[in-house]
């Protein structure tokens, strides 16, 4: 049926088809080879990515590059190959599959004589070992791969990766013995649904259309123009699905009448009777969108540098825990404090903690400032614990030791809290925060201001400088440090 | 003395090293505590016009990374145990197809969902043992925030050099904690790194036909040909058992030779990636440390030095394959080897127990364990002082 003169440059005619007699895979293989021959692309510009199953026996039949992958994941691997190919390794001026007509028209570029060595090499020396991209990437996948890898198909369609998926739909998992698949229609008999499947099939075309696929076609393996539809899919710049409905003569035909008429009835009953090119939209493939969105800069942005300005008079090893409520700027306050300590030639180590839901509950930071190099970043016994809210108190209560100085917002010192702290025997420094501040969340800064009062070798001016540099200082915050 | 510093965490340095080492493809899925690595990599890669995309799950993420690497990109992804569990099949695929890729495992407290924001070191046995067939893949450990840079660079180089997946092991405490890094020191470390590429097949010069998995000696690395660039040669990639040409074969001698090569390539090339630091103080007491426990160890040893107590210290970057040479040398001269680990039962200690005892049956192995967070230096000091 498919008799393009160049078909043997793509289909390995020294190999025997490894499929059962009458299996649709044989016809699909031939149609694919014919489509490739009609494309005129050099075989090694073509990547055949195969899934697992009878469909996965295809590799030896083709003289293209072949990448045999794991079950269901073929589409995801293909997406990775294609994105790298077009975004990283393509020369924007190179001829692509879309301009195969131009290539056909140019006699110099078209050769009929043999595998590979007779295709004019379009590569330049500058392409090196990895260019030039714009290869043709297509996936050969069956029921199994489509079921396990359903999410990868949806993702490739949604992303509009420039790959073609040739889905061999024979309603069963052939290689493993004809079990029911995600594409098995309701009432269809399989090895595992001998009295007829109780569950309807995934409507793969509708699912992928809903996933924004720009090209969807459905054909039968026996269609005489299968190669032309496949070629149209290959030429489509974006995600293309060609669902080919076929017979599994090893299993499915044992339990179900499957003449052409029977198949057409099944397709009608499952709302899949539309044939040919069902969807073809004008879309922009992902790689092109990506290249438009992200223009390469020379270098990536590096974090800001901070110079140390003054030294402390004596050795210092300060361990602090700051605790408050999520969203109130505890971690920002601690980062600012860390910068100030660094400017004072102290090494710093900061660790933050939240409940996993970052927006609510407590927010705490552990900060060590030391003249010595810091190896151990955990605080076994804090010098100061600054507590600005009830959330914070509940979280750090167990960290408070007898030798810890607790600087705490006065609003928290209800009798119960006072009793708990007095049992520990730690020093308590109560600071008016929430009761007097307009912005309650600035409480943590009032506590930090007290810290500077307590630890006289710490330079408050550096903290003020760091606050001002951040650009986040409100007037009320600035007034706390006057 | 005035210096320039930057306040950085492990995630930032991992991402800088990846970019500097030539990584140009990232696909990822967020998970605590690795999400900050995702963000840091995404930002930088997109600034440079390289590929960074979010995937719909960890299976997709790693599959896309490996696909890109098959095409010739340098790929990395980052996750934690729940995501790594999903990636295991694809890591096996990368191993069998000899495809470079780096997977960062930011450890958190398990089992299963566990505690996302608690640091731990409980995946050591896991990353050693998840390839069917018992094959080893290299595992490098990050031992501090600053170390995140060099070890990441090394992991990417190693993955290219050996054409295999490499696990870069770190933990929440290092990824998400910040410290001041001396900018000049960082620049110095950066200037020392050299980028390694996988060996490319020279398709211009070669008279012979390309074979995807060709080697003369078992430890040789097959040459790489990118699929889809249109040379005279075909690329044939598969994880099914194959001969040197990549053709399916389940019982030919050559196919079994290929399996042997997969083993030898990793285990017998160990001299190329034995990264460790040994401080020999001629003591009968030794300590082996890695990951953040290396920091606890350094803090402890610094305190002991003040009392003029010195022990031997083996600090490991290469965790797997096990570095038998330095461990055996250490064991031969030690009465006690202390191994601190943040996991239940001392996973690494148990793995190297045989190696230690075979070298010195009288050596006592002392495990210092905690299930989460960090080992306190005081516990190490107390234990070392007992035996010195």
mmCIF file of N, CA and C in Angstrom, chain B residues 169-287:
data_model
loop_
_atom_site.group_PDB
_atom_site.id
_atom_site.type_symbol
_atom_site.label_atom_id
_atom_site.label_comp_id
_atom_site.label_asym_id
_atom_site.label_seq_id
_atom_site.Cartn_x
_atom_site.Cartn_y
_atom_site.Cartn_z
ATOM 1 N N UNK B 169 23.412 14.547 47.975
ATOM 2 C CA UNK B 169 22.667 14.393 49.227
ATOM 3 C C UNK B 169 22.889 15.598 50.130
ATOM 4 N N UNK B 170 21.799 16.212 50.568
ATOM 5 C CA UNK B 170 21.898 17.315 51.514
ATOM 6 C C UNK B 170 20.677 17.250 52.436
ATOM 7 N N UNK B 171 20.420 18.299 53.190
ATOM 8 C CA UNK B 171 19.329 18.230 54.166
ATOM 9 C C UNK B 171 18.786 19.621 54.434
ATOM 10 N N UNK B 172 17.601 19.626 55.040
ATOM 11 C CA UNK B 172 16.877 20.873 55.280
ATOM 12 C C UNK B 172 17.750 21.915 55.987
ATOM 13 N N UNK B 173 18.507 21.455 56.988
ATOM 14 C CA UNK B 173 19.275 22.382 57.791
ATOM 15 C C UNK B 173 20.302 23.166 56.988
ATOM 16 N N UNK B 174 20.866 22.566 55.948
ATOM 17 C CA UNK B 174 21.882 23.255 55.160
ATOM 18 C C UNK B 174 21.229 24.030 54.020
ATOM 19 N N UNK B 175 20.200 23.452 53.410
ATOM 20 C CA UNK B 175 19.523 24.119 52.297
ATOM 21 C C UNK B 175 18.914 25.437 52.753
ATOM 22 N N UNK B 176 18.266 25.414 53.918
ATOM 23 C CA UNK B 176 17.436 26.544 54.317
ATOM 24 C C UNK B 176 18.054 27.424 55.403
ATOM 25 N N UNK B 177 19.241 27.099 55.866
ATOM 26 C CA UNK B 177 19.892 27.966 56.854
ATOM 27 C C UNK B 177 20.810 28.926 56.114
ATOM 28 N N UNK B 178 20.968 30.133 56.712
ATOM 29 C CA UNK B 178 21.824 31.128 56.057
ATOM 30 C C UNK B 178 23.013 31.446 56.925
ATOM 31 N N UNK B 179 24.112 31.728 56.258
ATOM 32 C CA UNK B 179 25.289 32.169 56.992
ATOM 33 C C UNK B 179 26.052 33.165 56.135
ATOM 34 N N UNK B 180 27.019 33.848 56.741
ATOM 35 C CA UNK B 180 27.817 34.785 55.964
ATOM 36 C C UNK B 180 28.934 34.022 55.259
ATOM 37 N N UNK B 181 29.030 34.250 53.978
ATOM 38 C CA UNK B 181 30.075 33.609 53.179
ATOM 39 C C UNK B 181 31.038 34.692 52.729
ATOM 40 N N UNK B 182 32.317 34.450 52.930
ATOM 41 C CA UNK B 182 33.372 35.368 52.491
ATOM 42 C C UNK B 182 33.383 35.373 50.955
ATOM 43 N N UNK B 183 33.105 36.523 50.359
ATOM 44 C CA UNK B 183 32.975 36.578 48.893
ATOM 45 C C UNK B 183 34.273 36.237 48.185
ATOM 46 N N UNK B 184 35.408 36.665 48.753
ATOM 47 C CA UNK B 184 36.700 36.348 48.119
ATOM 48 C C UNK B 184 36.972 34.854 48.163
ATOM 49 N N UNK B 185 36.626 34.246 49.284
ATOM 50 C CA UNK B 185 36.821 32.806 49.424
ATOM 51 C C UNK B 185 35.964 32.065 48.404
ATOM 52 N N UNK B 186 34.733 32.507 48.246
ATOM 53 C CA UNK B 186 33.829 31.867 47.279
ATOM 54 C C UNK B 186 34.384 32.030 45.866
ATOM 55 N N UNK B 187 34.870 33.233 45.545
ATOM 56 C CA UNK B 187 35.444 33.450 44.212
ATOM 57 C C UNK B 187 36.645 32.537 43.984
ATOM 58 N N UNK B 188 37.422 32.340 45.042
ATOM 59 C CA UNK B 188 38.598 31.468 44.922
ATOM 60 C C UNK B 188 38.164 30.039 44.617
ATOM 61 N N UNK B 189 37.163 29.572 45.350
ATOM 62 C CA UNK B 189 36.651 28.213 45.105
ATOM 63 C C UNK B 189 36.128 28.108 43.674
ATOM 64 N N UNK B 190 35.404 29.140 43.246
ATOM 65 C CA UNK B 190 34.836 29.118 41.898
ATOM 66 C C UNK B 190 35.927 29.034 40.844
ATOM 67 N N UNK B 191 37.000 29.784 41.045
ATOM 68 C CA UNK B 191 38.048 29.832 40.016
ATOM 69 C C UNK B 191 38.768 28.502 39.893
ATOM 70 N N UNK B 192 38.688 27.661 40.933
ATOM 71 C CA UNK B 192 39.399 26.377 40.885
ATOM 72 C C UNK B 192 38.615 25.320 40.117
ATOM 73 N N UNK B 193 37.330 25.543 39.871
ATOM 74 C CA UNK B 193 36.521 24.483 39.257
ATOM 75 C C UNK B 193 36.735 24.433 37.751
ATOM 76 N N UNK B 194 36.829 23.219 37.219
ATOM 77 C CA UNK B 194 36.893 23.039 35.765
ATOM 78 C C UNK B 194 35.672 22.235 35.338
ATOM 79 N N UNK B 195 35.093 22.610 34.231
ATOM 80 C CA UNK B 195 33.879 21.921 33.783
ATOM 81 C C UNK B 195 34.228 20.703 32.956
ATOM 82 N N UNK B 196 33.586 19.582 33.256
ATOM 83 C CA UNK B 196 33.815 18.334 32.517
ATOM 84 C C UNK B 196 32.594 18.042 31.657
ATOM 85 N N UNK B 197 32.834 17.637 30.413
ATOM 86 C CA UNK B 197 31.750 17.243 29.505
ATOM 87 C C UNK B 197 31.805 15.749 29.270
ATOM 88 N N UNK B 198 30.671 15.152 28.969
ATOM 89 C CA UNK B 198 30.660 13.740 28.553
ATOM 90 C C UNK B 198 31.493 13.603 27.275
ATOM 91 N N UNK B 199 32.092 12.427 27.054
ATOM 92 C CA UNK B 199 32.906 12.237 25.842
ATOM 93 C C UNK B 199 32.011 12.173 24.603
ATOM 94 N N UNK B 200 32.287 13.047 23.645
ATOM 95 C CA UNK B 200 31.479 13.065 22.432
ATOM 96 C C UNK B 200 32.086 12.164 21.361
ATOM 97 N N UNK B 201 31.227 11.508 20.626
ATOM 98 C CA UNK B 201 31.661 10.718 19.481
ATOM 99 C C UNK B 201 32.026 11.682 18.367
ATOM 100 N N UNK B 202 33.182 11.498 17.797
ATOM 101 C CA UNK B 202 33.620 12.379 16.723
ATOM 102 C C UNK B 202 33.076 11.872 15.400
ATOM 103 N N UNK B 203 31.902 12.347 15.040
ATOM 104 C CA UNK B 203 31.234 11.805 13.858
ATOM 105 C C UNK B 203 31.836 12.320 12.552
ATOM 106 N N UNK B 204 32.714 13.339 12.637
ATOM 107 C CA UNK B 204 33.343 13.818 11.404
ATOM 108 C C UNK B 204 34.475 12.888 10.983
ATOM 109 N N UNK B 205 35.281 12.523 11.986
ATOM 110 C CA UNK B 205 36.497 11.782 11.667
ATOM 111 C C UNK B 205 36.304 10.276 11.563
ATOM 112 N N UNK B 206 35.362 9.778 12.355
ATOM 113 C CA UNK B 206 35.282 8.323 12.489
ATOM 114 C C UNK B 206 35.001 7.620 11.173
ATOM 115 N N UNK B 207 35.762 6.589 10.889
ATOM 116 C CA UNK B 207 35.460 5.746 9.740
ATOM 117 C C UNK B 207 34.479 4.673 10.131
ATOM 118 N N UNK B 208 34.531 4.280 11.427
ATOM 119 C CA UNK B 208 33.664 3.167 11.823
ATOM 120 C C UNK B 208 32.264 3.677 12.181
ATOM 121 N N UNK B 209 31.336 2.762 12.237
ATOM 122 C CA UNK B 209 29.958 3.089 12.558
ATOM 123 C C UNK B 209 29.809 3.277 14.057
ATOM 124 N N UNK B 210 29.016 4.268 14.448
ATOM 125 C CA UNK B 210 28.803 4.556 15.861
ATOM 126 C C UNK B 210 28.038 3.422 16.531
ATOM 127 N N UNK B 211 28.503 3.077 17.744
ATOM 128 C CA UNK B 211 27.739 2.118 18.566
ATOM 129 C C UNK B 211 27.433 2.832 19.870
ATOM 130 N N UNK B 212 26.160 2.852 20.235
ATOM 131 C CA UNK B 212 25.727 3.667 21.378
ATOM 132 C C UNK B 212 26.426 3.363 22.692
ATOM 133 N N UNK B 213 26.740 2.098 22.924
ATOM 134 C CA UNK B 213 27.272 1.699 24.228
ATOM 135 C C UNK B 213 28.585 0.954 24.068
ATOM 136 N N UNK B 214 29.456 1.530 23.258
ATOM 137 C CA UNK B 214 30.699 0.846 22.948
ATOM 138 C C UNK B 214 31.776 1.107 24.006
ATOM 139 N N UNK B 215 32.587 0.109 24.274
ATOM 140 C CA UNK B 215 33.716 0.280 25.179
ATOM 141 C C UNK B 215 34.728 -0.806 24.886
ATOM 142 N N UNK B 216 36.005 -0.530 25.162
ATOM 143 C CA UNK B 216 37.025 -1.564 25.058
ATOM 144 C C UNK B 216 37.187 -2.220 26.427
ATOM 145 N N UNK B 217 37.574 -1.371 27.418
ATOM 146 C CA UNK B 217 37.647 -1.896 28.779
ATOM 147 C C UNK B 217 36.329 -1.630 29.492
ATOM 148 N N UNK B 218 36.016 -2.470 30.447
ATOM 149 C CA UNK B 218 34.746 -2.362 31.174
ATOM 150 C C UNK B 218 34.562 -0.993 31.826
ATOM 151 N N UNK B 219 35.676 -0.371 32.226
ATOM 152 C CA UNK B 219 35.564 0.911 32.922
ATOM 153 C C UNK B 219 35.528 2.104 31.957
ATOM 154 N N UNK B 220 35.636 1.840 30.657
ATOM 155 C CA UNK B 220 35.584 2.946 29.682
ATOM 156 C C UNK B 220 34.192 3.534 29.627
ATOM 157 N N UNK B 221 34.123 4.827 29.293
ATOM 158 C CA UNK B 221 32.832 5.487 29.164
ATOM 159 C C UNK B 221 32.466 5.551 27.674
ATOM 160 N N UNK B 222 31.292 5.017 27.289
ATOM 161 C CA UNK B 222 30.904 5.060 25.876
ATOM 162 C C UNK B 222 30.789 6.500 25.396
ATOM 163 N N UNK B 223 31.106 6.703 24.124
ATOM 164 C CA UNK B 223 31.014 8.036 23.560
ATOM 165 C C UNK B 223 29.576 8.383 23.222
ATOM 166 N N UNK B 224 29.277 9.673 23.330
ATOM 167 C CA UNK B 224 27.900 10.131 23.208
ATOM 168 C C UNK B 224 27.640 10.765 21.847
ATOM 169 N N UNK B 225 26.472 10.408 21.270
ATOM 170 C CA UNK B 225 26.027 11.045 20.037
ATOM 171 C C UNK B 225 24.628 11.591 20.284
ATOM 172 N N UNK B 226 24.416 12.873 20.056
ATOM 173 C CA UNK B 226 23.096 13.452 20.308
ATOM 174 C C UNK B 226 22.103 12.990 19.240
ATOM 175 N N UNK B 227 20.947 12.481 19.630
ATOM 176 C CA UNK B 227 19.957 12.046 18.637
ATOM 177 C C UNK B 227 19.217 13.239 18.039
ATOM 178 N N UNK B 228 19.146 13.256 16.720
ATOM 179 C CA UNK B 228 18.351 14.294 16.068
ATOM 180 C C UNK B 228 19.171 15.362 15.375
ATOM 181 N N UNK B 229 20.502 15.203 15.334
ATOM 182 C CA UNK B 229 21.299 16.263 14.712
ATOM 183 C C UNK B 229 21.674 15.944 13.271
ATOM 184 N N UNK B 230 21.277 14.783 12.781
ATOM 185 C CA UNK B 230 21.410 14.522 11.342
ATOM 186 C C UNK B 230 22.799 14.189 10.839
ATOM 187 N N UNK B 231 23.548 13.389 11.592
ATOM 188 C CA UNK B 231 24.842 12.939 11.055
ATOM 189 C C UNK B 231 24.629 11.612 10.339
ATOM 190 N N UNK B 232 25.716 11.007 9.883
ATOM 191 C CA UNK B 232 25.599 9.725 9.202
ATOM 192 C C UNK B 232 25.289 8.583 10.159
ATOM 193 N N UNK B 233 25.346 8.843 11.478
ATOM 194 C CA UNK B 233 25.225 7.766 12.455
ATOM 195 C C UNK B 233 23.907 7.839 13.216
ATOM 196 N N UNK B 234 23.394 6.662 13.591
ATOM 197 C CA UNK B 234 22.162 6.598 14.370
ATOM 198 C C UNK B 234 22.470 6.510 15.849
ATOM 199 N N UNK B 235 21.626 7.127 16.660
ATOM 200 C CA UNK B 235 21.684 6.928 18.109
ATOM 201 C C UNK B 235 20.600 5.926 18.464
ATOM 202 N N UNK B 236 20.970 4.942 19.275
ATOM 203 C CA UNK B 236 20.017 3.901 19.710
ATOM 204 C C UNK B 236 20.054 3.839 21.228
ATOM 205 N N UNK B 237 19.028 4.367 21.865
ATOM 206 C CA UNK B 237 18.999 4.458 23.324
ATOM 207 C C UNK B 237 17.969 3.481 23.848
ATOM 208 N N UNK B 238 18.342 2.693 24.850
ATOM 209 C CA UNK B 238 17.379 1.779 25.445
ATOM 210 C C UNK B 238 17.838 1.356 26.829
ATOM 211 N N UNK B 239 16.858 1.047 27.684
ATOM 212 C CA UNK B 239 17.176 0.494 28.996
ATOM 213 C C UNK B 239 16.892 -1.001 29.027
ATOM 214 N N UNK B 240 16.383 -1.537 27.924
ATOM 215 C CA UNK B 240 16.261 -2.996 27.829
ATOM 216 C C UNK B 240 17.661 -3.560 27.699
ATOM 217 N N UNK B 241 17.840 -4.772 28.125
ATOM 218 C CA UNK B 241 19.175 -5.385 28.056
ATOM 219 C C UNK B 241 19.644 -5.371 26.603
ATOM 220 N N UNK B 242 20.848 -4.926 26.379
ATOM 221 C CA UNK B 242 21.292 -4.699 25.014
ATOM 222 C C UNK B 242 22.764 -5.023 24.846
ATOM 223 N N UNK B 243 23.173 -5.129 23.570
ATOM 224 C CA UNK B 243 24.586 -5.294 23.273
ATOM 225 C C UNK B 243 25.228 -3.923 23.124
ATOM 226 N N UNK B 244 26.463 -3.882 22.682
ATOM 227 C CA UNK B 244 27.171 -2.602 22.626
ATOM 228 C C UNK B 244 26.572 -1.648 21.590
ATOM 229 N N UNK B 245 25.844 -2.192 20.614
ATOM 230 C CA UNK B 245 25.234 -1.329 19.606
ATOM 231 C C UNK B 245 23.882 -0.799 20.077
ATOM 232 N N UNK B 246 23.406 -1.315 21.211
ATOM 233 C CA UNK B 246 22.090 -0.893 21.689
ATOM 234 C C UNK B 246 20.972 -1.798 21.211
ATOM 235 N N UNK B 247 21.324 -2.867 20.487
ATOM 236 C CA UNK B 247 20.304 -3.803 20.023
ATOM 237 C C UNK B 247 19.880 -4.715 21.161
ATOM 238 N N UNK B 248 18.591 -5.022 21.160
ATOM 239 C CA UNK B 248 18.055 -5.846 22.244
ATOM 240 C C UNK B 248 18.698 -7.213 22.269
ATOM 241 N N UNK B 249 19.117 -7.613 23.453
ATOM 242 C CA UNK B 249 19.686 -8.944 23.582
ATOM 243 C C UNK B 249 19.603 -9.344 25.041
ATOM 244 N N UNK B 250 18.979 -10.485 25.344
ATOM 245 C CA UNK B 250 18.852 -10.840 26.752
ATOM 246 C C UNK B 250 19.783 -11.959 27.184
ATOM 247 N N UNK B 251 20.449 -12.601 26.245
ATOM 248 C CA UNK B 251 21.322 -13.684 26.710
ATOM 249 C C UNK B 251 22.631 -13.827 25.950
ATOM 250 N N UNK B 252 22.998 -12.796 25.172
ATOM 251 C CA UNK B 252 24.286 -12.923 24.503
ATOM 252 C C UNK B 252 25.406 -12.579 25.475
ATOM 253 N N UNK B 253 26.590 -13.152 25.282
ATOM 254 C CA UNK B 253 27.732 -12.811 26.141
ATOM 255 C C UNK B 253 28.010 -11.312 26.143
ATOM 256 N N UNK B 254 27.827 -10.669 24.986
ATOM 257 C CA UNK B 254 28.106 -9.236 24.928
ATOM 258 C C UNK B 254 27.127 -8.446 25.792
ATOM 259 N N UNK B 255 25.870 -8.876 25.822
ATOM 260 C CA UNK B 255 24.883 -8.171 26.648
ATOM 261 C C UNK B 255 25.222 -8.309 28.120
ATOM 262 N N UNK B 256 25.721 -9.455 28.528
ATOM 263 C CA UNK B 256 26.144 -9.621 29.918
ATOM 264 C C UNK B 256 27.404 -8.822 30.213
ATOM 265 N N UNK B 257 28.220 -8.669 29.182
ATOM 266 C CA UNK B 257 29.409 -7.836 29.345
ATOM 267 C C UNK B 257 28.988 -6.379 29.594
ATOM 268 N N UNK B 258 27.929 -5.951 28.901
ATOM 269 C CA UNK B 258 27.423 -4.592 29.098
ATOM 270 C C UNK B 258 26.977 -4.386 30.543
ATOM 271 N N UNK B 259 26.309 -5.399 31.116
ATOM 272 C CA UNK B 259 25.893 -5.289 32.520
ATOM 273 C C UNK B 259 27.109 -5.177 33.440
ATOM 274 N N UNK B 260 28.103 -5.964 33.139
ATOM 275 C CA UNK B 260 29.323 -5.925 33.933
ATOM 276 C C UNK B 260 29.966 -4.537 33.838
ATOM 277 N N UNK B 261 29.910 -3.982 32.642
ATOM 278 C CA UNK B 261 30.447 -2.637 32.414
ATOM 279 C C UNK B 261 29.688 -1.597 33.251
ATOM 280 N N UNK B 262 28.380 -1.734 33.347
ATOM 281 C CA UNK B 262 27.591 -0.781 34.137
ATOM 282 C C UNK B 262 28.047 -0.790 35.592
ATOM 283 N N UNK B 263 28.359 -1.953 36.089
ATOM 284 C CA UNK B 263 28.853 -2.062 37.455
ATOM 285 C C UNK B 263 30.263 -1.478 37.558
ATOM 286 N N UNK B 264 31.144 -1.948 36.641
ATOM 287 C CA UNK B 264 32.550 -1.563 36.722
ATOM 288 C C UNK B 264 32.740 -0.062 36.508
ATOM 289 N N UNK B 265 31.955 0.488 35.656
ATOM 290 C CA UNK B 265 32.061 1.918 35.331
ATOM 291 C C UNK B 265 31.969 2.777 36.585
ATOM 292 N N UNK B 266 31.096 2.384 37.514
ATOM 293 C CA UNK B 266 30.910 3.140 38.749
ATOM 294 C C UNK B 266 31.916 2.704 39.804
ATOM 295 N N UNK B 267 31.950 1.395 40.075
ATOM 296 C CA UNK B 267 32.750 0.922 41.209
ATOM 297 C C UNK B 267 34.245 0.987 40.945
ATOM 298 N N UNK B 268 34.666 0.651 39.751
ATOM 299 C CA UNK B 268 36.106 0.565 39.503
ATOM 300 C C UNK B 268 36.723 1.883 39.052
ATOM 301 N N UNK B 269 35.919 2.901 38.893
ATOM 302 C CA UNK B 269 36.456 4.220 38.572
ATOM 303 C C UNK B 269 36.519 5.101 39.809
ATOM 304 N N UNK B 270 36.373 4.487 40.990
ATOM 305 C CA UNK B 270 36.209 5.232 42.232
ATOM 306 C C UNK B 270 37.363 6.187 42.497
ATOM 307 N N UNK B 271 38.549 5.847 42.017
ATOM 308 C CA UNK B 271 39.699 6.740 42.247
ATOM 309 C C UNK B 271 39.492 8.104 41.609
ATOM 310 N N UNK B 272 38.619 8.169 40.617
ATOM 311 C CA UNK B 272 38.370 9.456 39.966
ATOM 312 C C UNK B 272 37.503 10.373 40.825
ATOM 313 N N UNK B 273 36.803 9.810 41.796
ATOM 314 C CA UNK B 273 35.898 10.662 42.566
ATOM 315 C C UNK B 273 35.903 10.320 44.048
ATOM 316 N N UNK B 274 37.092 10.014 44.557
ATOM 317 C CA UNK B 274 37.225 9.795 45.993
ATOM 318 C C UNK B 274 37.441 11.145 46.662
ATOM 319 N N UNK B 275 36.345 11.805 47.023
ATOM 320 C CA UNK B 275 36.445 13.128 47.639
ATOM 321 C C UNK B 275 36.309 12.989 49.146
ATOM 322 N N UNK B 276 37.367 13.306 49.872
ATOM 323 C CA UNK B 276 37.306 13.252 51.329
ATOM 324 C C UNK B 276 38.450 14.073 51.890
ATOM 325 N N UNK B 277 38.411 14.334 53.212
ATOM 326 C CA UNK B 277 39.531 15.006 53.868
ATOM 327 C C UNK B 277 39.888 14.208 55.117
ATOM 328 N N UNK B 278 41.134 13.802 55.205
ATOM 329 C CA UNK B 278 41.564 13.015 56.362
ATOM 330 C C UNK B 278 42.564 13.820 57.170
ATOM 331 N N UNK B 279 42.253 14.027 58.457
ATOM 332 C CA UNK B 279 43.204 14.674 59.358
ATOM 333 C C UNK B 279 43.721 13.603 60.308
ATOM 334 N N UNK B 280 44.985 13.252 60.146
ATOM 335 C CA UNK B 280 45.565 12.179 60.941
ATOM 336 C C UNK B 280 46.360 12.770 62.093
ATOM 337 N N UNK B 281 45.893 12.554 63.312
ATOM 338 C CA UNK B 281 46.589 13.088 64.484
ATOM 339 C C UNK B 281 47.228 11.990 65.316
ATOM 340 N N UNK B 282 47.444 10.834 64.652
ATOM 341 C CA UNK B 282 48.088 9.700 65.334
ATOM 342 C C UNK B 282 47.386 9.335 66.637
ATOM 343 N N UNK B 283 46.084 9.433 66.612
ATOM 344 C CA UNK B 283 45.309 9.069 67.798
ATOM 345 C C UNK B 283 44.739 7.674 67.604
ATOM 346 N N UNK B 284 44.361 7.044 68.696
ATOM 347 C CA UNK B 284 43.702 5.751 68.597
ATOM 348 C C UNK B 284 42.183 5.922 68.461
ATOM 349 N N UNK B 285 41.779 7.190 68.539
ATOM 350 C CA UNK B 285 40.340 7.489 68.445
ATOM 351 C C UNK B 285 40.102 8.283 67.163
ATOM 352 N N UNK B 286 39.094 7.829 66.403
ATOM 353 C CA UNK B 286 38.802 8.480 65.124
ATOM 354 C C UNK B 286 37.325 8.801 65.019
ATOM 355 N N UNK B 287 37.032 9.772 64.159
ATOM 356 C CA UNK B 287 35.623 10.092 63.910
ATOM 357 C C UNK B 287 35.409 10.242 62.412
#
